[in-house]
XYZ file of C-alpha atoms in Angstrom:
539
model
C -10.841 -0.881 18.040
C -8.988 -4.195 18.161
C -5.720 -4.665 20.031
C -3.826 -4.899 16.735
C -5.347 -1.652 15.484
C -4.635 0.041 18.805
C -0.997 -1.048 18.693
C -0.575 0.159 15.117
C -2.198 3.506 15.952
C 0.116 3.947 18.944
C 3.160 3.140 16.808
C 2.053 5.636 14.179
C 1.543 8.355 16.784
C 5.010 7.730 18.204
C 6.584 7.899 14.737
C 4.825 11.181 14.006
C 5.961 12.642 17.317
C 9.649 12.248 16.421
C 11.476 15.565 16.440
C 14.406 14.575 14.231
C 13.740 12.994 10.835
C 16.107 11.386 8.388
C 15.652 9.053 5.410
C 15.434 5.944 7.619
C 12.682 7.397 9.790
C 10.701 8.601 6.781
C 10.978 5.151 5.234
C 9.912 3.521 8.520
C 6.859 5.788 8.625
C 6.055 4.955 5.015
C 6.338 1.216 5.671
C 4.069 1.476 8.707
C 1.429 3.395 6.740
C 1.529 0.736 4.011
C 1.051 -1.964 6.642
C -1.938 -0.145 8.116
C -3.530 0.249 4.695
C -3.001 -3.439 4.039
C -4.085 -4.861 7.405
C -6.778 -2.504 8.739
C -10.157 -1.988 7.153
C -11.248 1.439 5.970
C -13.498 2.352 8.909
C -10.761 1.608 11.414
C -8.254 3.702 9.475
C -10.754 6.561 9.246
C -11.230 6.438 13.010
C -7.484 6.520 13.653
C -7.054 9.401 11.201
C -9.823 11.433 12.828
C -8.222 11.011 16.252
C -4.873 12.178 14.861
C -6.499 15.146 13.151
C -8.169 16.267 16.385
C -5.092 15.721 18.535
C -2.070 15.886 16.196
C 1.249 14.657 17.616
C 3.177 16.980 15.285
C 2.902 20.507 14.006
C 4.492 19.592 10.658
C 1.623 20.226 8.240
C 3.099 18.370 5.247
C 4.087 15.371 7.368
C 0.779 15.089 9.199
C -1.577 15.521 6.268
C 0.397 13.327 3.882
C 0.172 10.545 6.497
C -3.545 11.160 7.016
C -4.012 10.859 3.257
C -2.212 7.501 3.343
C -4.704 6.280 5.944
C -7.837 7.622 4.280
C -7.237 8.478 0.632
C -9.105 11.709 1.400
C -7.890 14.497 -0.904
C -8.916 17.047 1.730
C -5.502 16.410 3.244
C -3.699 17.224 -0.001
C -5.793 20.373 -0.297
C -4.586 21.366 3.181
C -0.957 20.891 2.109
C -1.389 22.925 -1.083
C -3.119 25.765 0.746
C -0.411 25.766 3.429
C 2.318 26.066 0.792
C 0.542 28.718 -1.268
C -0.129 30.826 1.818
C 3.600 30.666 2.540
C 4.188 32.938 -0.444
C 7.809 33.882 -1.087
C 8.985 31.761 1.847
C 8.073 28.583 -0.063
C 10.657 27.993 -2.758
C 9.930 26.522 -6.196
C 11.958 23.447 -5.249
C 9.497 22.624 -2.437
C 6.501 23.262 -4.699
C 8.043 21.005 -7.352
C 8.716 18.182 -4.883
C 5.213 18.381 -3.420
C 3.601 18.344 -6.861
C 5.407 15.163 -7.874
C 4.739 13.385 -4.570
C 1.021 14.038 -4.961
C 0.930 13.256 -8.673
C 2.542 9.879 -8.054
C -0.056 8.941 -5.428
C -2.847 9.887 -7.828
C -1.223 7.784 -10.549
C -1.082 4.839 -8.137
C -4.835 5.276 -7.475
C -4.287 5.903 -3.760
C -7.055 8.515 -3.504
C -10.709 8.009 -2.651
C -13.010 8.913 -5.566
C -15.171 11.544 -3.867
C -12.960 14.582 -4.605
C -10.879 13.159 -7.435
C -12.861 14.616 -10.345
C -12.110 18.199 -9.305
C -8.791 17.887 -7.475
C -6.664 17.168 -10.545
C -7.984 19.790 -12.982
C -8.480 22.394 -10.253
C -6.178 22.186 -7.210
C -3.231 20.283 -8.644
C -3.270 21.956 -12.062
C -3.401 25.462 -10.589
C -0.646 24.613 -8.122
C 1.486 23.410 -11.035
C 0.785 26.663 -12.909
C 1.970 28.595 -9.858
C 5.115 26.441 -9.766
C 6.032 27.227 -13.389
C 5.398 30.943 -12.953
C 7.384 30.938 -9.693
C 10.366 29.546 -11.598
C 9.971 32.246 -14.270
C 9.317 35.211 -11.988
C 11.181 34.442 -8.785
C 14.150 32.604 -10.278
C 14.164 34.631 -13.474
C 14.355 31.586 -15.744
C 12.694 33.052 -18.858
C 13.601 31.635 -22.298
C 14.171 34.203 -25.073
C 11.276 34.559 -27.507
C 11.636 33.442 -31.112
C 8.998 33.819 -33.815
C 8.869 30.500 -35.731
C 10.933 30.806 -38.901
C 9.472 30.238 -42.337
C 9.294 26.784 -43.856
C 8.506 23.369 -42.357
C 9.832 21.906 -39.122
C 13.466 20.950 -39.518
C 14.788 20.634 -35.964
C 12.994 19.059 -32.985
C 13.932 18.866 -29.302
C 12.224 15.991 -27.456
C 12.161 16.823 -23.736
C 11.708 14.171 -21.072
C 11.668 14.359 -17.285
C 13.472 11.023 -17.012
C 15.358 8.714 -19.355
C 16.739 5.442 -17.992
C 17.148 2.424 -20.301
C 15.530 0.228 -22.957
C 13.581 -1.702 -20.287
C 11.771 1.467 -19.154
C 8.620 1.915 -21.232
C 8.524 5.753 -21.330
C 12.257 5.887 -22.173
C 11.764 3.322 -24.926
C 8.817 5.299 -26.361
C 10.722 8.572 -26.152
C 13.671 7.125 -28.050
C 11.393 5.518 -30.639
C 9.645 8.795 -31.419
C 12.951 10.674 -31.615
C 14.573 8.090 -33.890
C 11.537 7.960 -36.174
C 11.398 11.734 -36.532
C 15.097 11.621 -37.392
C 15.304 8.538 -39.623
C 11.836 8.370 -41.202
C 11.236 12.104 -41.650
C 14.801 13.381 -42.095
C 14.730 15.840 -39.187
C 17.511 17.032 -36.903
C 16.427 15.623 -33.519
C 17.867 15.778 -30.019
C 16.569 14.169 -26.829
C 16.833 16.550 -23.867
C 16.977 14.420 -20.716
C 16.057 17.109 -18.182
C 16.021 14.776 -15.150
C 13.476 17.075 -13.541
C 11.568 14.554 -11.508
C 12.579 14.781 -7.816
C 16.094 13.418 -7.326
C 16.257 14.141 -3.609
C 13.727 14.646 -0.802
C 12.807 18.277 -0.164
C 10.270 17.862 2.660
C 8.751 15.380 5.141
C 6.109 14.246 2.648
C 5.054 10.603 3.156
C 5.797 8.594 1.119
C 8.928 10.349 -0.114
C 9.663 10.314 -3.826
C 13.148 10.109 -5.322
C 13.266 9.180 -9.015
C 15.902 7.016 -10.627
C 18.879 8.691 -12.271
C 21.396 7.220 -14.714
C 24.552 9.111 -13.755
C 26.395 7.805 -16.846
C 23.996 9.818 -19.007
C 25.806 13.131 -18.593
C 26.467 15.854 -21.128
C 25.973 15.533 -24.886
C 26.516 12.142 -26.514
C 25.151 9.679 -29.067
C 22.527 7.436 -27.469
C 22.233 3.989 -29.050
C 19.231 1.713 -28.645
C 17.738 -1.083 -30.759
C 20.334 -0.550 -33.485
C 19.549 3.150 -33.859
C 21.271 6.314 -32.679
C 20.019 9.740 -31.565
C 21.971 12.552 -29.916
C 21.077 13.316 -26.310
C 21.845 16.134 -23.898
C 21.448 14.941 -20.304
C 21.544 16.969 -17.085
C 22.240 15.024 -13.878
C 22.417 17.637 -11.119
C 20.155 16.292 -8.357
C 18.987 19.709 -7.192
C 15.908 21.269 -8.758
C 17.436 24.733 -8.882
C 17.672 27.985 -10.773
C 21.134 27.035 -12.018
C 20.033 23.658 -13.385
C 16.954 25.002 -15.146
C 18.857 27.985 -16.559
C 21.479 25.622 -17.957
C 18.871 23.405 -19.631
C 16.961 26.370 -21.064
C 20.205 27.827 -22.405
C 21.177 24.519 -24.022
C 17.795 24.221 -25.742
C 17.897 27.813 -26.937
C 21.387 27.217 -28.324
C 20.123 24.163 -30.199
C 17.464 26.464 -31.718
C 14.689 23.923 -32.395
C 11.631 24.661 -34.518
C 9.504 22.572 -32.168
C 9.673 21.305 -28.592
C 7.934 18.005 -27.825
C 7.505 17.364 -24.121
C 7.315 13.637 -23.577
C 4.900 13.287 -20.676
C 3.209 15.926 -18.554
C 4.572 18.354 -15.957
C 7.754 19.116 -17.870
C 8.694 22.394 -16.213
C 11.381 23.253 -18.784
C 9.089 22.786 -21.765
C 6.269 24.628 -20.028
C 8.556 27.603 -19.392
C 9.006 27.887 -23.161
C 5.225 27.583 -23.629
C 3.931 30.096 -21.055
C 6.458 32.743 -22.089
C 5.671 32.257 -25.787
C 9.329 31.501 -26.463
C 8.946 28.488 -28.768
C 6.081 26.194 -29.895
C 5.509 23.255 -27.551
C 3.446 20.089 -28.048
C 2.931 17.672 -25.156
C 2.872 13.959 -25.920
C 1.222 12.109 -22.999
C 2.524 8.839 -21.595
C -0.692 7.828 -19.827
C -4.439 8.050 -20.383
C -6.751 10.606 -18.814
C -5.691 14.011 -17.546
C -2.216 15.252 -18.484
C -1.084 18.345 -16.615
C 0.834 20.487 -19.084
C 1.016 24.130 -20.156
C 2.103 23.267 -23.720
C 0.335 25.015 -26.587
C -1.184 21.669 -27.605
C -1.653 18.597 -25.393
C -2.320 15.433 -27.379
C -4.496 12.533 -26.275
C -3.210 9.125 -25.256
C -6.162 7.875 -27.286
C -8.578 9.454 -29.761
C -11.383 10.093 -27.270
C -11.584 13.496 -25.591
C -10.949 12.840 -21.898
C -11.696 16.481 -21.064
C -15.414 15.801 -21.622
C -15.454 13.982 -18.273
C -13.976 16.929 -16.359
C -16.144 19.284 -14.295
C -17.311 22.110 -16.563
C -15.900 24.719 -14.167
C -12.325 23.474 -14.724
C -12.469 21.999 -18.216
C -11.531 25.121 -20.195
C -7.689 25.096 -20.025
C -7.622 21.391 -20.871
C -10.238 21.453 -23.644
C -8.532 24.372 -25.427
C -5.221 22.559 -25.602
C -6.501 19.030 -26.288
C -6.068 17.380 -29.678
C -7.077 13.765 -30.481
C -4.156 11.394 -30.887
C -2.982 7.829 -30.309
C 0.374 7.367 -28.599
C 1.094 4.135 -30.460
C 3.585 1.408 -29.567
C 6.568 -0.255 -31.212
C 7.186 -3.816 -29.975
C 10.702 -4.414 -28.641
C 12.999 -7.022 -30.231
C 12.473 -10.674 -29.342
C 14.481 -13.864 -29.531
C 11.268 -15.800 -30.136
C 10.719 -19.123 -28.404
C 14.391 -19.270 -27.406
C 13.857 -16.304 -25.085
C 10.763 -17.734 -23.398
C 10.927 -18.815 -19.728
C 9.964 -22.343 -18.712
C 6.317 -22.195 -17.637
C 5.834 -25.943 -17.214
C 2.978 -27.834 -18.814
C 0.005 -25.710 -17.691
C -2.940 -25.955 -20.081
C -3.701 -22.225 -19.827
C -1.416 -19.387 -18.688
C -2.674 -15.976 -17.603
C -0.032 -13.230 -17.695
C 0.156 -10.292 -15.274
C 2.922 -7.838 -16.219
C 4.178 -4.579 -14.717
C 7.009 -2.682 -13.102
C 5.103 -1.872 -9.879
C 3.416 -5.190 -9.112
C 4.216 -4.995 -5.400
C 1.869 -1.990 -5.313
C -0.573 -2.794 -8.118
C -1.289 -6.409 -7.140
C -3.562 -5.563 -4.243
C -5.425 -7.889 -1.888
C -8.522 -7.266 -4.014
C -6.730 -8.384 -7.165
C -5.391 -11.521 -5.469
C -8.978 -12.336 -4.438
C -9.969 -11.994 -8.111
C -7.073 -14.242 -9.091
C -8.186 -16.869 -6.597
C -11.743 -16.715 -7.952
C -10.481 -17.167 -11.527
C -8.346 -20.174 -10.617
C -11.258 -21.703 -8.670
C -13.232 -21.595 -11.917
C -10.331 -22.788 -14.109
C -8.692 -25.918 -12.641
C -6.074 -26.302 -15.387
C -4.928 -22.683 -15.413
C -2.043 -20.830 -13.777
C -1.341 -17.118 -13.300
C 2.219 -15.948 -13.919
C 3.492 -12.526 -12.814
C 6.344 -10.837 -14.716
C 8.112 -7.793 -13.298
C 10.628 -6.955 -10.610
C 9.127 -7.454 -7.136
C 10.105 -7.938 -3.507
C 7.029 -8.755 -1.406
C 4.794 -10.349 -4.053
C 6.137 -13.954 -3.992
C 5.351 -14.332 -0.291
C 1.901 -12.856 -0.783
C 1.197 -15.288 -3.633
C 2.090 -18.250 -1.433
C -0.442 -17.101 1.153
C -3.359 -17.204 -1.297
C -5.824 -20.053 -1.614
C -4.402 -21.071 -4.983
C -0.829 -20.069 -4.253
C 0.526 -23.266 -5.808
C -0.796 -22.047 -9.170
C 0.498 -18.475 -8.926
C 4.115 -17.792 -9.780
C 6.333 -14.708 -9.914
C 9.117 -14.749 -12.486
C 10.652 -11.370 -11.629
C 11.999 -9.138 -14.378
C 12.029 -10.549 -17.919
C 14.100 -9.005 -20.702
C 12.166 -10.627 -23.557
C 8.529 -9.894 -22.809
C 7.290 -10.912 -26.260
C 8.828 -14.377 -25.931
C 7.039 -14.713 -22.587
C 3.713 -13.695 -24.125
C 4.071 -16.395 -26.777
C 3.861 -18.967 -23.966
C 0.738 -17.357 -22.510
C -2.948 -17.458 -23.435
C -4.478 -14.276 -21.936
C -3.468 -11.037 -20.225
C -4.918 -10.059 -16.835
C -4.763 -6.397 -15.831
C -4.849 -5.312 -12.175
C -6.892 -2.222 -11.389
C -4.297 0.485 -12.154
C -3.602 3.597 -14.209
C -0.505 2.358 -16.077
C 0.380 -0.803 -17.955
C -0.375 0.397 -21.482
C 2.911 -0.773 -22.980
C 2.678 -4.262 -21.530
C -0.886 -4.572 -22.844
C 0.114 -3.318 -26.310
C 2.821 -5.968 -26.623
C 0.349 -8.582 -25.376
C -2.228 -7.807 -28.062
C 0.570 -7.691 -30.643
C 1.142 -11.351 -29.793
C -2.598 -12.095 -29.994
C -3.403 -12.318 -26.272
C -6.964 -11.452 -25.259
C -7.102 -8.826 -22.516
C -9.126 -8.959 -19.303
C -9.403 -5.493 -17.758
C -11.725 -3.178 -15.911
C -12.947 -0.093 -17.777
C -10.353 2.498 -16.735
C -6.655 3.211 -17.093
C -4.119 2.818 -19.882
C -4.796 -0.868 -20.519
C -8.498 -0.235 -21.113
C -7.517 2.454 -23.636
C -5.099 0.149 -25.434
C -7.510 -2.818 -25.459
C -10.176 -0.763 -27.233
C -13.952 -0.568 -27.206
C -15.930 -3.644 -26.218
C -13.105 -5.322 -24.277
C -13.129 -3.702 -20.788
C -15.666 -5.052 -18.284
C -17.624 -3.047 -15.678
C -16.952 -4.895 -12.428
C -15.179 -7.730 -10.630
C -17.870 -10.316 -11.363
C -17.688 -9.631 -15.113
C -13.881 -9.739 -14.879
C -13.931 -13.276 -13.486
C -16.569 -14.342 -16.031
C -14.515 -13.101 -18.990
C -11.349 -14.795 -17.738
C -13.172 -18.087 -17.104
C -14.889 -17.970 -20.508
C -11.530 -17.614 -22.295
C -10.364 -20.829 -20.638
C -13.612 -22.749 -21.138
C -14.233 -21.809 -24.775
C -11.252 -22.186 -27.144
C -13.265 -20.766 -30.046
C -14.034 -17.615 -28.034
C -10.383 -17.243 -27.158
C -9.394 -17.574 -30.815
C -11.887 -14.885 -31.836
C -10.651 -12.594 -29.092
C -7.069 -13.301 -30.093
C -7.800 -12.164 -33.639
C -9.476 -9.004 -32.310
C -6.316 -8.267 -30.325
C -4.145 -8.542 -33.439
C -6.499 -6.284 -35.373
C -6.491 -3.748 -32.548
C -2.693 -3.620 -32.574
C -2.765 -2.526 -36.197
C -4.206 0.742 -34.850
C -2.212 1.261 -31.651
C 0.964 -0.124 -33.231
C 1.184 2.295 -36.172
C 3.913 4.478 -34.672
C 4.984 5.895 -38.057
C 1.507 7.339 -38.583
C 1.589 8.686 -35.011
C 4.867 10.526 -35.675
C 3.390 11.973 -38.868
C 0.392 13.310 -36.933
C 2.680 14.691 -34.231
C 4.487 16.803 -36.822
C 1.166 18.098 -38.162
C 0.218 19.214 -34.663
C 3.682 20.748 -34.362
C 2.936 22.924 -37.387
C -0.354 23.968 -35.781
C 1.514 24.981 -32.610
C 3.933 27.044 -34.714
C 0.997 28.772 -36.406
C -0.491 29.571 -32.984
C 2.776 31.161 -31.888
C 3.076 33.161 -35.116
C -0.484 34.452 -34.664
C 0.212 35.394 -31.038
C 3.390 37.232 -32.051
C 1.522 39.113 -34.776
C -1.294 40.054 -32.409
C 1.237 41.278 -29.855
C 3.012 43.411 -32.424
C -0.265 44.985 -33.576
C -1.199 45.735 -29.977
C 2.125 47.447 -29.306
C 2.192 49.500 -32.554
C 0.014 52.668 -32.553
C -2.515 53.071 -35.373
C -1.179 54.707 -38.558
C -3.469 57.742 -38.152
C -1.972 58.461 -34.757
C 1.524 58.190 -36.184
C 0.633 60.736 -38.879
C -0.826 63.116 -36.321
C-alpha cells in the first residue's frame, strides 16, 4: 500500500472511531470517502475495506457498513444493514426504515454499486424491506386509509401524489405538473397535486452519505400552483419529520378530497402505497426513471414500452411482472426564448453538449477520459457542460483537452442552448431522460451507452455497447456532416413518440380505469368470502 493510501486509510479509521457525530463530522466522512473513491484504485480500496471489516473501529453497524459500501460498492454491506434493522423488530421505528431505504435507493440510482449482486438486491432485498416499511406504518403507527369501493361512472377526480415538488427547473416537478394540468385542462377532470414531501428531510441515522432532500417551505397548505401559464391546485405538507402525525394528516386530506384515482408520481410513495396495500383506493404508479420502480400500487407503468421485468431474476420477478403495464412517460419541452436565450459558445465548429443536475457526480474520471479521446479525434470540437456544479470546472482544467471543455453552470433556457449545439453526449448514468428528450426535440443526435434513461429516450439503434464505440460514434458525427444530418432527422422523428404527452395522459386514464376494475373485483370477492352461502342461511 502506498504512503498516500496508508494516510487516507488512517484518516478514515480515525473518523470512524469518533464517539460523537454531528452533521459536520458526517459530511467530513462523506467527503473523505469520495476522495478515496476518486484517488485510490479498486484493489487498494478493497484491501482497506477488508482490514476495517476484520478490525472495525466502531460498533455502529449502519455507519461502518455504509462506509464499507462507499469503498467497495459491494451490496453485501447494504444487506448487512437491512438484516440488522429487520432483526431489531419493534425497536426500529418506521422513520429509520424510511431513511435507510432512501439512502440506499439514491446510491443505487447514482450507480455506486458493483454489478455482482445488483440484479437480485433491488427486486429482493430492497423491495421486501420497502414492503415491511409500508406495513410497519400501517400496523405499528395505525395509519390505515378508509376503504372505498370505486363509484360508478368514469374517473372524474384525480389526486397526483409526489414525494417532492420544487420548481419549474426540476424535471420530475415539471413532469408532475404537466400531467396534472393536462388531466385537468385536456380531459376536464378535477385534479389536485398532493406534495407529500416524504423523501428524507432530516438525517435519522449515521448512514454515509447522509441524504436530506430539498424542501420548498413556501409550498405550504392548499393553494393554486401556477407554472408555464397554467394553474393546478396543490396541497403541500412541509413537516420535516417522517411521522405518524404527518402521514395521518396527508391520508386524511386525500380521503377528504375523495379522488376516484390516485397517481403516484415516481416510486416509493409511502402514502400512495398505503392506499394500495389496504385496498382503500385505486392507485397507479407513474415512474420517473427507467428500469425497476419500487411501488406497491395496483398498476406500475413502464418508463418505456419494453417490459423491464423480463430482465429480473425469475425468483423475484412475480410482484413486478403482475403490476407492470407498458407505457411511455413522454416529455413536454419547456418554453424557450429561441436564439435570444442562447449562451455565447464562441466560434467552435462543433459543440457537444453534456447536461444534468448532478454533473459533479455523474462526470466521472472515466467519462473525462472519454471526452479527452473524443476531442483528440475531433480537433475543431468543444464539449460544453450545462448544469449547476462546484468541483467540475477545476476537474475540466486538469484534463488533457481542458482548454476545449467548458462548464456553463445552470441554464434556464435549455432549448436555446441546444440550438447552438450539434450533438448530445451522455455520461454513464441512470438519469438524464428529460435533458435527452429536449435534445432530440431540437434535432441533436445522441451518443450514449446502452443503459439508463437516456438510452430509453434515444430509442433502438442509437445506444452503443462500449467506450470504444462511444468515441467512434461521436467522432463520426463530427467527421461526416451527412451522417449527422441523418441522425438529426432520426432524433426529431423519435421525439414524435416520446413527446406525445397528450396520448400518454390518455393511456394513463385507461390504466386508471383498469385499476378501479381491479379494486371493484377485489371488493366483490371479499364480500362473497364473508357472506355465508344461501343454503346455510336457509338452514
